[in-house]
Short mmCIF file of C-alpha atoms and ligand atoms in Angstrom, two decimals:
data_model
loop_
_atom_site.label_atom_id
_atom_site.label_comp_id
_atom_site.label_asym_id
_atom_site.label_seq_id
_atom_site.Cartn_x
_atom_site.Cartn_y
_atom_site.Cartn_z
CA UNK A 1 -27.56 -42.47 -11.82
CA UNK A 2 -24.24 -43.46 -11.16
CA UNK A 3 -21.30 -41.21 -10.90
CA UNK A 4 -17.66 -42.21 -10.60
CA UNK A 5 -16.83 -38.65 -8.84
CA UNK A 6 -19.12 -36.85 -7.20
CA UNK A 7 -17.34 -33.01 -6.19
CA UNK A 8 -19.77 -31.45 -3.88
CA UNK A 9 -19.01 -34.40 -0.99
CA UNK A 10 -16.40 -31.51 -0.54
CA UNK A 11 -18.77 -28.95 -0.05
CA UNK A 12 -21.72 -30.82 1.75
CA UNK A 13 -21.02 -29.00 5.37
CA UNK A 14 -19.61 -25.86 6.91
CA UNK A 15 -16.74 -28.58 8.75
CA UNK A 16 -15.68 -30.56 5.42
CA UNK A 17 -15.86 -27.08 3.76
CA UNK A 18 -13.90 -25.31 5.81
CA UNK A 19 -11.08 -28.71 6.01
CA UNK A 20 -10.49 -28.51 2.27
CA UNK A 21 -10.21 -24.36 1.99
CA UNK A 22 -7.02 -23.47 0.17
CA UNK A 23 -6.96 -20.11 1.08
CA UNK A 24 -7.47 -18.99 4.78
CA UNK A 25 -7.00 -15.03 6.22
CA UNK A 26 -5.14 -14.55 9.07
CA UNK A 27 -4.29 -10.69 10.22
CA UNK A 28 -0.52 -11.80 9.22
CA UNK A 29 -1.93 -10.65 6.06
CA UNK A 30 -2.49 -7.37 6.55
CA UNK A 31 -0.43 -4.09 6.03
CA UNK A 32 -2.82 -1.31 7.35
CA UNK A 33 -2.38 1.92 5.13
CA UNK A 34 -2.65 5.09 7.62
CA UNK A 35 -2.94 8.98 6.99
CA UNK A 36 -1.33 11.10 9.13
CA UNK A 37 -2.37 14.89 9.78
CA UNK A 38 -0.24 17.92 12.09
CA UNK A 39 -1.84 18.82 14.44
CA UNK A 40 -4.07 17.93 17.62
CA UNK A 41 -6.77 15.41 18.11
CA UNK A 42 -7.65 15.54 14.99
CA UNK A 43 -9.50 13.01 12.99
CA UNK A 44 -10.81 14.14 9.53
CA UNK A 45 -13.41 11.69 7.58
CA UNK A 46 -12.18 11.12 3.91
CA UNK A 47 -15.07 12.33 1.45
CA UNK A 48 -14.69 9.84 -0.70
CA UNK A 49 -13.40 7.27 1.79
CA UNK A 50 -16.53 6.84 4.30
CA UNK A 51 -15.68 5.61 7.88
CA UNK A 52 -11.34 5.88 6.61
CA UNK A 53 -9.75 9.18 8.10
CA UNK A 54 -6.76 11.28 8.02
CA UNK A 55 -5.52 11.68 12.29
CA UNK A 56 -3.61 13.72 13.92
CA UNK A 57 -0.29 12.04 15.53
CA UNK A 58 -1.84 12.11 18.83
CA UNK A 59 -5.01 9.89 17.56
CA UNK A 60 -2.63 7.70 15.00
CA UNK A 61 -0.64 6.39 17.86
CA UNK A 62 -3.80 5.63 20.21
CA UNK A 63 -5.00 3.64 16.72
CA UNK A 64 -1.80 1.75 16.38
CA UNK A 65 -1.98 0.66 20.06
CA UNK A 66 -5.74 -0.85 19.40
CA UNK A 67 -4.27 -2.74 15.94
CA UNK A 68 -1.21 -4.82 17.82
CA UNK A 69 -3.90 -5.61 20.27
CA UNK A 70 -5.82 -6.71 17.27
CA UNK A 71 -3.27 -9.20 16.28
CA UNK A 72 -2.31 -6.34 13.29
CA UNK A 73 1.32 -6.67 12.32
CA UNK A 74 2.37 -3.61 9.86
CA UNK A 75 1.23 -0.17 9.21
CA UNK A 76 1.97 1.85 6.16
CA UNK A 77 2.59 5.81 6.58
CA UNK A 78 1.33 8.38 4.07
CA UNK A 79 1.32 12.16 5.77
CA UNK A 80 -1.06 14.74 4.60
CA UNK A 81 2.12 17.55 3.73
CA UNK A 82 1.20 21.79 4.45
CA UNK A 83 1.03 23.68 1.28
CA UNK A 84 3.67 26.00 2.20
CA UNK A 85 6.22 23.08 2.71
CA UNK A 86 5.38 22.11 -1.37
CA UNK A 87 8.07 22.49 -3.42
CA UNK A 88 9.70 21.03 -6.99
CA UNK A 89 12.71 19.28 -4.84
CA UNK A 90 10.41 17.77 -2.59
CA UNK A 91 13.04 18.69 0.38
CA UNK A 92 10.64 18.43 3.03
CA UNK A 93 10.30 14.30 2.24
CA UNK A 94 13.93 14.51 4.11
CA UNK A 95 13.27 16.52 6.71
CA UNK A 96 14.10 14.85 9.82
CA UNK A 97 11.45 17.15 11.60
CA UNK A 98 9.13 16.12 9.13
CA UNK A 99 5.59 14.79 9.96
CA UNK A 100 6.65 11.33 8.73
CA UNK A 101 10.22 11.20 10.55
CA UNK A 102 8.12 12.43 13.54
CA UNK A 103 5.44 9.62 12.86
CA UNK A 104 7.65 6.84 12.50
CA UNK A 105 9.47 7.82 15.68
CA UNK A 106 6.38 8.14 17.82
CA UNK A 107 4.98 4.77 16.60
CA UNK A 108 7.85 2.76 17.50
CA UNK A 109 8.48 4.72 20.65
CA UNK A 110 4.87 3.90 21.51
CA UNK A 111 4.58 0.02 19.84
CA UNK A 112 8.34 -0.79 18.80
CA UNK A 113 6.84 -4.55 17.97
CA UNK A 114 4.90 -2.85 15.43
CA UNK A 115 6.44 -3.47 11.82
CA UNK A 116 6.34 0.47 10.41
CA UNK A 117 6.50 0.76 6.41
CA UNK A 118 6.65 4.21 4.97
CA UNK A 119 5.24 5.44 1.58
CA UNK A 120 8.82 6.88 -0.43
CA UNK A 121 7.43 9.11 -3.68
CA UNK A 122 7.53 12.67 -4.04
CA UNK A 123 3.81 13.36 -4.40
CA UNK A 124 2.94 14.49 -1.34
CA UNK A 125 5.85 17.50 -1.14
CA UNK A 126 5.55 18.00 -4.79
CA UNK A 127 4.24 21.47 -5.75
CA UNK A 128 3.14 19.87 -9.06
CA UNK A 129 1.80 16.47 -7.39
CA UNK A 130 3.92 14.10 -8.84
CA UNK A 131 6.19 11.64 -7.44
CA UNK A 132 9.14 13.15 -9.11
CA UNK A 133 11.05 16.47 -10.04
CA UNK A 134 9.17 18.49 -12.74
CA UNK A 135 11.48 19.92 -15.58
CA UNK A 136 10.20 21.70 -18.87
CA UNK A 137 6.80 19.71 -18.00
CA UNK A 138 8.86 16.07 -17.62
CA UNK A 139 9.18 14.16 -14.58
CA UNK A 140 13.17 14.04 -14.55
CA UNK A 141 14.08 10.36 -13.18
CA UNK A 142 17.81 10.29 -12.06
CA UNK A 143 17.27 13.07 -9.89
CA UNK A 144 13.92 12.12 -8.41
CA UNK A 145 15.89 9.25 -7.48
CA UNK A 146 18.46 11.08 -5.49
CA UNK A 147 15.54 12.62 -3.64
CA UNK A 148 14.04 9.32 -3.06
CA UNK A 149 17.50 7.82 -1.62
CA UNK A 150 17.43 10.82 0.94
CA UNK A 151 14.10 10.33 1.75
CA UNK A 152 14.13 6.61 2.34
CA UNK A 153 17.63 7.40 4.40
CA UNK A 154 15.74 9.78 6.44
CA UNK A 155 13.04 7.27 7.19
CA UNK A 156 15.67 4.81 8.30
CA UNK A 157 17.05 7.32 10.23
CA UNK A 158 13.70 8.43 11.79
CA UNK A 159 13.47 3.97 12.34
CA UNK A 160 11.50 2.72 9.80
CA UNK A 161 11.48 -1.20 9.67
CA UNK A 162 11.10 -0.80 5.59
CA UNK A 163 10.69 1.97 3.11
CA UNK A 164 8.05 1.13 0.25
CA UNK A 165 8.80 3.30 -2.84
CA UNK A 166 5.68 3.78 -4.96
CA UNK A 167 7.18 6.12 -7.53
CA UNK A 168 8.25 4.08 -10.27
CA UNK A 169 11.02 5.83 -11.14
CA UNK A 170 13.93 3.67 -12.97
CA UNK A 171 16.86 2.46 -10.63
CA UNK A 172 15.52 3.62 -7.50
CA UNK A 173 15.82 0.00 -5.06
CA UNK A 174 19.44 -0.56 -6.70
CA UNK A 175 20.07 2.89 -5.42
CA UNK A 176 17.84 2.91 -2.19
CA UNK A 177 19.52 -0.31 -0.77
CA UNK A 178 22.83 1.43 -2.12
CA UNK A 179 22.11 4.25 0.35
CA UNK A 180 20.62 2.19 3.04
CA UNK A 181 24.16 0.02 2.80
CA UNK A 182 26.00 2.89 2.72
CA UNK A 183 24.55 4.38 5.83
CA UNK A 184 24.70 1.07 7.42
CA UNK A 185 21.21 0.50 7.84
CA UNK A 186 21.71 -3.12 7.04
CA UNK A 187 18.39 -4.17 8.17
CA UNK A 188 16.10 -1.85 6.84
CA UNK A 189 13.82 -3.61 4.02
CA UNK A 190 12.83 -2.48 0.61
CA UNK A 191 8.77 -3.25 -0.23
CA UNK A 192 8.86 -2.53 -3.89
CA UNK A 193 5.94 -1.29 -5.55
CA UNK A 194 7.11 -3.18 -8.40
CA UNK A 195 4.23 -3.21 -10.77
CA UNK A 196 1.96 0.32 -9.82
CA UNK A 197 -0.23 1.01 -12.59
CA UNK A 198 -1.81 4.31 -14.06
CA UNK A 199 -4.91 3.63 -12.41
CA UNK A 200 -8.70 5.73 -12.18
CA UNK A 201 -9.27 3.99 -8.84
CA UNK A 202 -6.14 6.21 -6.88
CA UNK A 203 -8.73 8.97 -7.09
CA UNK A 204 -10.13 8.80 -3.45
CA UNK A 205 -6.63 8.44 -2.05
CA UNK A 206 -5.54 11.56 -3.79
CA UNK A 207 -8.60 13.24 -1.75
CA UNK A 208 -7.61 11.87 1.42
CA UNK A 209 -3.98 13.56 0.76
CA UNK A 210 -5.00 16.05 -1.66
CA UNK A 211 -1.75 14.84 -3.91
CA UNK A 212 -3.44 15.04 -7.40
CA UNK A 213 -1.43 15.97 -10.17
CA UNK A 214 -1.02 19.53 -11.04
CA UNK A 215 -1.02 18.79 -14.77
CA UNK A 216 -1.47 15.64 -17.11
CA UNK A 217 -1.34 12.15 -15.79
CA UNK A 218 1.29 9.90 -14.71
CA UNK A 219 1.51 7.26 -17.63
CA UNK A 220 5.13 8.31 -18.27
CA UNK A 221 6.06 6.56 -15.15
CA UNK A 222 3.36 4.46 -14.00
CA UNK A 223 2.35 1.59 -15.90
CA UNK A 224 0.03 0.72 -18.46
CA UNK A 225 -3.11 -1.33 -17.80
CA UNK A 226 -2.79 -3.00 -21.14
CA UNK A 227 0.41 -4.50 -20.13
CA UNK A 228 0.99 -7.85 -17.92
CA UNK A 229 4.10 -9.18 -19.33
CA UNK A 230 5.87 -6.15 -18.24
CA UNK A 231 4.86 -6.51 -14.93
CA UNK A 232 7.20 -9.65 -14.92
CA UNK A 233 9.80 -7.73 -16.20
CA UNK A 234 9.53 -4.94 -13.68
CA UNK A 235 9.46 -7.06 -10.48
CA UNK A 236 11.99 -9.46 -11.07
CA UNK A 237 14.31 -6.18 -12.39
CA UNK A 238 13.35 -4.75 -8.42
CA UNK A 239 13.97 -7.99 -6.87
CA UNK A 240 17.87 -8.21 -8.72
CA UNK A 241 18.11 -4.48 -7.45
CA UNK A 242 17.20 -5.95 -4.07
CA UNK A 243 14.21 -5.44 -3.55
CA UNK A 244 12.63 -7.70 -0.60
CA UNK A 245 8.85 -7.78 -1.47
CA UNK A 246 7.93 -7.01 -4.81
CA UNK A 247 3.84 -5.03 -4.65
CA UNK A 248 1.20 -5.37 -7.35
CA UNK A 249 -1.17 -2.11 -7.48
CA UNK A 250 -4.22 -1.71 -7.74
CA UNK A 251 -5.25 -5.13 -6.50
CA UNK A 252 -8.86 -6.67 -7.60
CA UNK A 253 -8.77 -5.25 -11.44
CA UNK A 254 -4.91 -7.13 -11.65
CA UNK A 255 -5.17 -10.04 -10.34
CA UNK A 256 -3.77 -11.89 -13.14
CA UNK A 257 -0.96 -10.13 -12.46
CA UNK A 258 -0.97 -10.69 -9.05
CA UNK A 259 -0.62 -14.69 -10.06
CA UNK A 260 1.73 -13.36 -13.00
CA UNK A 261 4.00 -11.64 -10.66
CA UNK A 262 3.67 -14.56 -7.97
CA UNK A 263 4.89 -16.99 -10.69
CA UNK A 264 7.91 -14.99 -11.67
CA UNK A 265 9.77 -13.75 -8.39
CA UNK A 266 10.74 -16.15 -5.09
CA UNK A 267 10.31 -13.05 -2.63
CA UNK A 268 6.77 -12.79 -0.96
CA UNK A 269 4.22 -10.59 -3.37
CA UNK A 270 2.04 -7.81 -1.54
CA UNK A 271 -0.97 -6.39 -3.46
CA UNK A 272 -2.42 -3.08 -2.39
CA UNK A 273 -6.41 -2.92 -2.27
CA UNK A 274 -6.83 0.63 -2.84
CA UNK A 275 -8.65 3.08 -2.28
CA UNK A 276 -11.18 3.19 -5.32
CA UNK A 277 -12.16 -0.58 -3.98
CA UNK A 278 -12.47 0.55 -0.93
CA UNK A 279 -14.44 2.98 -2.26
CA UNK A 280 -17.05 1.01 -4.64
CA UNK A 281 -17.80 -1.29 -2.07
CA UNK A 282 -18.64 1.33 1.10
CA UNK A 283 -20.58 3.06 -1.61
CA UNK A 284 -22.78 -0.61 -3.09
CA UNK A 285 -22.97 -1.42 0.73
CA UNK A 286 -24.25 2.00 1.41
CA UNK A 287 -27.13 1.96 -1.11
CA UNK A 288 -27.94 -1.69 -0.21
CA UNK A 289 -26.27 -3.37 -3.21
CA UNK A 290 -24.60 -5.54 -1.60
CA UNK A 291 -23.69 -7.33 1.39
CA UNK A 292 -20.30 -5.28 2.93
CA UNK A 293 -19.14 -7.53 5.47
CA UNK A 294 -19.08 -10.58 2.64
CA UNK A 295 -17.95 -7.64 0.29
CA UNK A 296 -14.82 -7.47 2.35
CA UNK A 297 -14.01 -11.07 2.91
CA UNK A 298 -14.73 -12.36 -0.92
CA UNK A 299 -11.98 -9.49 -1.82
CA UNK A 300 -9.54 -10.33 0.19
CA UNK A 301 -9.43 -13.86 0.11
CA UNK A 302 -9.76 -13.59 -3.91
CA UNK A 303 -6.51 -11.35 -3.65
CA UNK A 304 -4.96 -13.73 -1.56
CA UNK A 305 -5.88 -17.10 -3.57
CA UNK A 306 -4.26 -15.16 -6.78
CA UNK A 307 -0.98 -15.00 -5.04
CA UNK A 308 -0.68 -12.06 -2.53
CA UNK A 309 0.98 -13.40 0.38
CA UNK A 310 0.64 -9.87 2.06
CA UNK A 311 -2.40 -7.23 1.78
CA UNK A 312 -2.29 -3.47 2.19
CA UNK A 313 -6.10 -2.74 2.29
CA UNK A 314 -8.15 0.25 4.64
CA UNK A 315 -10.55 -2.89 5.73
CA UNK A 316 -7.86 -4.84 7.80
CA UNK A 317 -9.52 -3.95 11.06
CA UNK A 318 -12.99 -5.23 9.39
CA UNK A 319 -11.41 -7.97 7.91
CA UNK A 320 -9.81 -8.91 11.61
CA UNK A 321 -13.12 -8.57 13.25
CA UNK A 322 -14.84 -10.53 11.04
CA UNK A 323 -12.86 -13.60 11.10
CA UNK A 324 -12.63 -13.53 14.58
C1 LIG B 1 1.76 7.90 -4.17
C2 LIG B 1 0.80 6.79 -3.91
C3 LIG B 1 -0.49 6.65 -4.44
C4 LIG B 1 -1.08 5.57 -3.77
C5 LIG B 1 -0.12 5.05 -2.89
N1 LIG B 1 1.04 5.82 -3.01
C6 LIG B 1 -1.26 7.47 -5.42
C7 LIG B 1 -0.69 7.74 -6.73
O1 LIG B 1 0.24 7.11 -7.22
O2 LIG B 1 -1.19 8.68 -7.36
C8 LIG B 1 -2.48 5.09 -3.99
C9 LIG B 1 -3.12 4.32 -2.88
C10 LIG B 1 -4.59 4.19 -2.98
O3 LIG B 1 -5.23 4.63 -3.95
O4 LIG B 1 -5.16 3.63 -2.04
N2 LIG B 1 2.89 7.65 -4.87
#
């Protein structure tokens, strides 16, 4: 037989394979999602989350140390609010006692090389568990985003390198990097999450910071998962508002709109690998199903090669170990 081109010379050995990959991990890539719990050495396993846990300060900052040494860049703060601090306004999100302000300032007293991104939504200090105010049963936008500019000043404040609203609210980066200018925090960055869907797989996370909704859903403000033009339209709307990355969420069910989102915008794309995928593969890999190590590697690269220049996943110290 003779053949003109013959495609797996490419692929005949580990060294020519690995010369002609297009898409290599690095732990650049990686923005480690962490939940934060008052309190003392304490370090509470995530039911639905196996071997992912919520810490106390004291154990956070120990784990921060261990993931610069790592050659891990970023972290990403979600705190685990008390009950009796719920309310409608969500005032405790600006309190600059608050377990994030006192997070964010413990981190970068401890690691100050270590890039510190905070979650900005309501949900957390939201008696009704939504990321917004709730009036006559609506999630009221223009005020939510008042709250939101507080809160992400407050971060600042606290020294946050960048404040990643995940609310979805209308207006909020024009209005965020409004406030940040206006309180001269000039070099405080905006992650966007641009394109969040209304998505099953945020169950586990909503365990891990017991933030479910109160009542219905939250299709008025997140997005649909029919939709992929709009996703266009939403991240190039944060980027004019100045937005400096835009995020695509969840990550491994939309990655054509990871690509879609990559094609559109010229700031770097982060997708976030959330906690339902974290999820489905500890529980295959637990039962034997599959191979978790690969698992982990396959998923991350395949979120990479469709255009996420930056990760937030729960496996970035696997995914570090195992390329190393
Ligand atoms: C809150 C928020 C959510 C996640 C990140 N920020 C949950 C939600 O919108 O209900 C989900 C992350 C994950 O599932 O890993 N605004």
């Amino acid at each position: 037989m003779y053949l003109q081109r013959r495609n797996r010379i490419l692929r005949i050995s580990p060294a020519i394979r690995d010369m002609v990959r297009e898409t290599i991990l690095t732990p650049n890539d990686f923005i480690v999602p962490l939940f934060i719990d008052e309190g003392e050495n304490i370090k509470t396993e995530i039911a639905s989350m196996p071997n992912y846990y919520r810490n106390s300060l004291d154990i956070t900052v120990k784990e921060v140390k261990e993931m610069w040494g790592m050659g891990l860049k970023s972290v990403l703060l979600f705190v685990k609010s008390k009950d009796e601090l719920k309310d409608n306004t969500g005032k405790e999100a600006w309190n600059k006692d608050g377990l994030m302000q006192r997070s964010i300032k413990a981190i970068k007293d401890a690691v100050p090389e270590m890039y510190v991104m905070t979650d900005v939504a309501l949900d957390p200090y939201s008696s009704y568990g939504h990321d917004g105010i709730v009036k006559d049963g609506q999630i009221v936008n223009d005020e939510t985003v008042e709250a939101l500019v507080k809160m992400s000043i407050s971060h600042a404040e606290a020294g946050a390198d960048m404040v990643a609203p995940s609310d979805m609210m209308d207006g909020r980066i024009g209005a965020i990097r409004k406030g940040l200018e206006e309180n001269n925090f000039i070099n405080t960055g905006i992650m966007a999450y641009s394109a969040k869907y209304a998505s099953c797989f945020y169950g586990p996370f909503r365990d891990a910071l017991d933030s479910a909704p109160g009542f219905g859903d939250k299709k008025t403000y997140q997005m649909d998962y029919g939709n992929r033009i709009e996703a266009a339209k939403e991240a190039l709307m944060d980027v004019e508002e100045g937005a400096d990355i835009v995020m695509v969420k969840p990550g491994l069910p939309y990655l054509d709109i990871v690509r879609e989102v990559k094609n559109a915008v010229t700031v770097p794309v982060s997708v976030y690998n959330i906690s339902g995928e974290y999820a489905m593969i500890k529980a295959a890999a637990q039962r034997g199903w599959i191979d978790e190590n690969k698992a982990i590697l396959e998923t991350l690269t395949s979120i990479k090669r469709a255009g996420g220049d930056l990760i937030a996943t729960y496996f970035a110290k696997d995914a570090v170990r195992l390329l190393s």
